[in-house]
Amino acid sequence: MSEVNTKIGNYTITDVDIDTFISGMPQEQQMYRSMPEFRKQCEERLEEICLFAMYGEEEKKDETEMFKTSMVMAKRDILSQIAMAELLQDVSVSDAEAKEYFLGHSKEFASKASATAKHVLVDNEDKANQIKEEIESGAKSFEDAAKEYSTCPSAQKGGSLGTFGRGQMVKEFENAVFDGELNKVIGPVKTQFGYHLIWVDDKNEGEVPEYDKIASQVKSYLVNKKQQEIYQNKLKELRDKYCK
């Protein structure tokens, strides 16, 4: 890839300028950073910016209050970004530190418990019990009962709710699912929506992965945790110093 060094009047566009320009783009566009065609498009966009900047100078826009205010704000934002970046750039976590933290907080990295279930939702308990008897007697399958009686939109899919994790359903429903037996009618369970009959097809209680498989994740988590602590401590120091 040839080095860019393009003169546009009083301005010069370099590879560093292009990289900086790309860094301000959405993440999905930054993935094309190394493509020559994409870099050329960015260079052309920077040329346009330089041309309009020179036009603005000719029109003496740099003497307006809008320009002066914008410069003050730009200086503020750039200084803030540089100061924060330098404050946090040397934060690191050793392998031993990460492993020690994992061993003491392994549950934090466990996968969430999940379940695959279906339900029948009706508006009163007596009706729910009657439907339950039909299912348990073999007169109707759970899916057919859901299609016929359930008031939930899932009825058209035989009551299927698919797979969901803890925290995604109301508490009473969640407790019944994760505490109940597989392949058996559970309920009626009362929630704010009505009375549910529940059938759990599968459950995954969640597992703690081996450290070696998530070592980088643990390190990233701890680096971010340290950075947050440093940031908050510095912020308090600055508030005490400047906000008087």
XYZ file of C-alpha atoms in Angstrom:
244
model
C 0.000 0.000 0.000
C 1.583 3.285 -1.122
C 2.060 6.065 1.397
C -0.415 8.933 1.126
C 0.950 12.493 1.218
C -1.510 14.684 -0.661
C -1.255 18.503 -0.622
C -4.535 20.410 -0.740
C -3.685 24.102 -0.515
C -2.434 24.735 3.022
C -3.402 21.223 4.152
C -1.713 17.839 3.812
C -3.527 14.503 3.894
C -1.496 11.545 5.179
C -2.167 7.927 6.122
C -2.448 9.054 9.747
C -5.211 11.486 8.768
C -7.060 8.729 6.935
C -6.711 6.330 9.868
C -7.977 9.005 12.257
C -10.903 9.735 9.937
C -11.804 6.020 9.751
C -11.568 5.686 13.558
C -14.474 8.109 13.854
C -16.701 5.922 11.677
C -19.165 3.245 12.885
C -17.509 -0.076 13.791
C -19.019 -1.920 10.821
C -17.249 0.488 8.421
C -13.907 0.378 10.221
C -13.509 -3.269 9.236
C -12.691 -2.054 5.694
C -9.756 0.028 7.010
C -7.110 -1.892 5.040
C -8.963 -1.968 1.702
C -7.301 0.377 -0.856
C -10.634 1.332 -2.477
C -12.154 2.279 0.891
C -9.070 4.271 1.928
C -9.206 6.112 -1.408
C -12.846 7.053 -0.764
C -11.847 8.372 2.676
C -8.978 10.351 1.148
C -11.392 11.914 -1.349
C -13.745 12.830 1.480
C -10.863 14.485 3.356
C -9.972 16.409 0.184
C -13.522 17.769 0.096
C -13.239 18.789 3.750
C -9.938 20.588 3.073
C -11.404 22.414 0.078
C -14.357 23.665 2.084
C -12.024 24.603 4.944
C -10.039 26.844 2.574
C -13.279 28.310 1.247
C -14.287 29.026 4.869
C -10.959 30.818 5.443
C -11.506 32.967 2.345
C -14.952 33.875 3.665
C -13.363 34.712 7.059
C -15.556 32.178 8.880
C -12.705 31.718 11.355
C -13.471 35.223 12.647
C -17.095 34.458 13.540
C -18.418 33.783 17.039
C -19.638 30.368 15.878
C -16.078 29.407 14.932
C -14.616 30.709 18.181
C -17.222 28.850 20.257
C -16.671 25.659 18.246
C -12.907 25.893 18.768
C -13.354 26.232 22.524
C -15.615 23.166 22.554
C -13.263 21.192 20.291
C -10.301 22.041 22.520
C -12.284 20.943 25.574
C -13.295 17.631 24.025
C -9.830 16.815 22.646
C -8.079 17.642 25.921
C -10.590 15.500 27.794
C -10.113 12.532 25.458
C -6.305 12.739 25.604
C -6.259 13.088 29.397
C -8.630 10.136 29.910
C -6.765 7.951 27.415
C -3.412 8.601 29.101
C -4.921 8.046 32.555
C -6.186 4.588 31.577
C -3.668 3.396 28.978
C -1.302 1.560 31.343
C -3.966 -0.478 33.142
C -3.182 -4.186 32.859
C -4.030 -7.497 34.498
C -1.601 -10.395 34.938
C -2.463 -14.039 34.260
C -2.111 -14.839 37.957
C -4.371 -11.947 38.964
C -7.056 -12.947 36.462
C -7.008 -16.611 37.513
C -7.157 -15.713 41.209
C -10.179 -13.481 40.594
C -11.892 -16.193 38.549
C -11.434 -18.813 41.262
C -13.065 -16.516 43.805
C -15.855 -15.232 41.537
C -16.456 -18.081 39.085
C -20.263 -17.749 39.273
C -19.995 -14.314 37.666
C -18.842 -16.026 34.469
C -21.369 -18.873 34.447
C -23.683 -19.166 31.480
C -27.279 -18.272 32.261
C -29.739 -21.025 33.044
C -32.194 -21.560 30.182
C -35.281 -23.604 29.442
C -37.399 -24.622 26.482
C -41.098 -24.627 27.310
C -44.653 -24.131 26.134
C -47.783 -23.018 27.959
C -51.529 -22.666 27.902
C -52.843 -19.338 29.216
C -56.456 -18.889 30.373
C -58.286 -16.348 32.515
C -59.443 -18.514 35.456
C -58.158 -21.380 37.586
C -61.134 -23.712 37.150
C -60.764 -23.630 33.385
C -57.015 -24.278 33.719
C -57.686 -27.342 35.905
C -60.235 -28.724 33.423
C -57.719 -28.375 30.578
C -55.057 -30.010 32.710
C -57.316 -33.048 33.239
C -57.895 -33.325 29.487
C -54.165 -33.320 28.831
C -53.253 -35.752 31.603
C -56.038 -38.156 30.621
C -54.718 -38.239 27.071
C -57.866 -36.693 25.609
C -55.769 -33.856 24.162
C -52.099 -33.239 23.601
C -50.599 -30.197 25.257
C -50.074 -28.571 21.847
C -53.679 -29.128 20.762
C -54.955 -27.782 24.100
C -52.848 -24.653 23.616
C -54.193 -24.133 20.099
C -57.793 -24.546 21.281
C -57.806 -22.756 24.633
C -54.800 -20.500 25.116
C -55.291 -16.723 24.908
C -51.557 -16.144 24.313
C -50.357 -15.454 20.744
C -48.133 -18.527 21.163
C -51.302 -20.648 20.853
C -50.878 -20.914 17.075
C -47.498 -22.585 17.708
C -48.919 -25.083 20.161
C -48.058 -22.801 23.078
C -44.318 -22.850 22.305
C -42.278 -20.085 23.916
C -39.015 -21.375 22.510
C -35.869 -21.193 24.636
C -35.473 -18.402 27.180
C -33.158 -17.573 30.068
C -33.637 -16.644 33.678
C -34.909 -13.109 34.060
C -36.898 -13.092 30.820
C -40.236 -14.231 32.247
C -42.288 -13.014 35.218
C -41.044 -14.450 38.490
C -43.933 -16.855 39.216
C -43.685 -18.351 35.734
C -39.896 -18.551 35.861
C -39.895 -20.297 39.247
C -42.418 -22.872 38.042
C -40.353 -23.610 34.935
C -36.964 -23.951 36.620
C -38.268 -25.756 39.697
C -40.636 -28.054 37.826
C -40.189 -31.472 36.233
C -39.579 -32.109 32.560
C -42.310 -33.467 30.288
C -45.087 -33.053 32.829
C -47.985 -30.587 33.119
C -47.097 -27.906 35.680
C -49.707 -25.626 37.190
C -52.003 -23.888 37.155
C -49.540 -21.062 37.883
C -51.023 -17.629 38.522
C -49.302 -14.528 37.133
C -50.428 -11.013 36.250
C -51.490 -12.385 32.854
C -53.787 -15.143 34.110
C -53.404 -18.869 34.810
C -50.767 -20.921 33.049
C -50.316 -24.617 32.402
C -46.657 -25.196 31.589
C -44.773 -27.973 29.854
C -40.980 -27.911 30.077
C -39.202 -29.741 27.250
C -35.632 -29.048 28.318
C -33.578 -27.208 30.950
C -29.988 -26.060 31.131
C -28.999 -24.935 34.604
C -26.007 -22.975 33.362
C -22.368 -23.937 33.784
C -19.140 -22.322 34.896
C -16.683 -22.675 31.981
C -13.062 -23.730 32.440
C -10.784 -20.777 33.108
C -8.529 -21.461 30.105
C -11.514 -21.101 27.769
C -12.422 -17.611 29.005
C -9.084 -16.266 30.269
C -9.140 -13.341 27.818
C -12.723 -12.515 28.832
C -11.750 -12.469 32.520
C -8.776 -10.218 31.787
C -10.903 -7.806 29.751
C -13.474 -7.701 32.516
C -10.828 -6.908 35.144
C -9.102 -4.286 32.991
C -12.448 -2.548 32.513
C -13.167 -2.861 36.252
C -9.804 -1.298 37.149
C -10.280 1.474 34.590
C -13.682 2.305 36.040
C -12.219 2.500 39.545
C -9.349 4.736 38.391
C -11.762 6.918 36.409
C -14.164 7.349 39.333
C -11.351 8.083 41.802
C -9.841 10.677 39.453
C -13.261 12.180 38.815
C -13.821 12.615 42.570
C -10.379 14.194 42.901
C -11.162 16.625 40.067
C -14.584 17.509 41.476
C -12.968 18.304 44.845
C -10.328 20.385 43.107
C -12.353 22.346 40.545
C -16.008 22.302 41.718
C -15.725 24.698 44.650
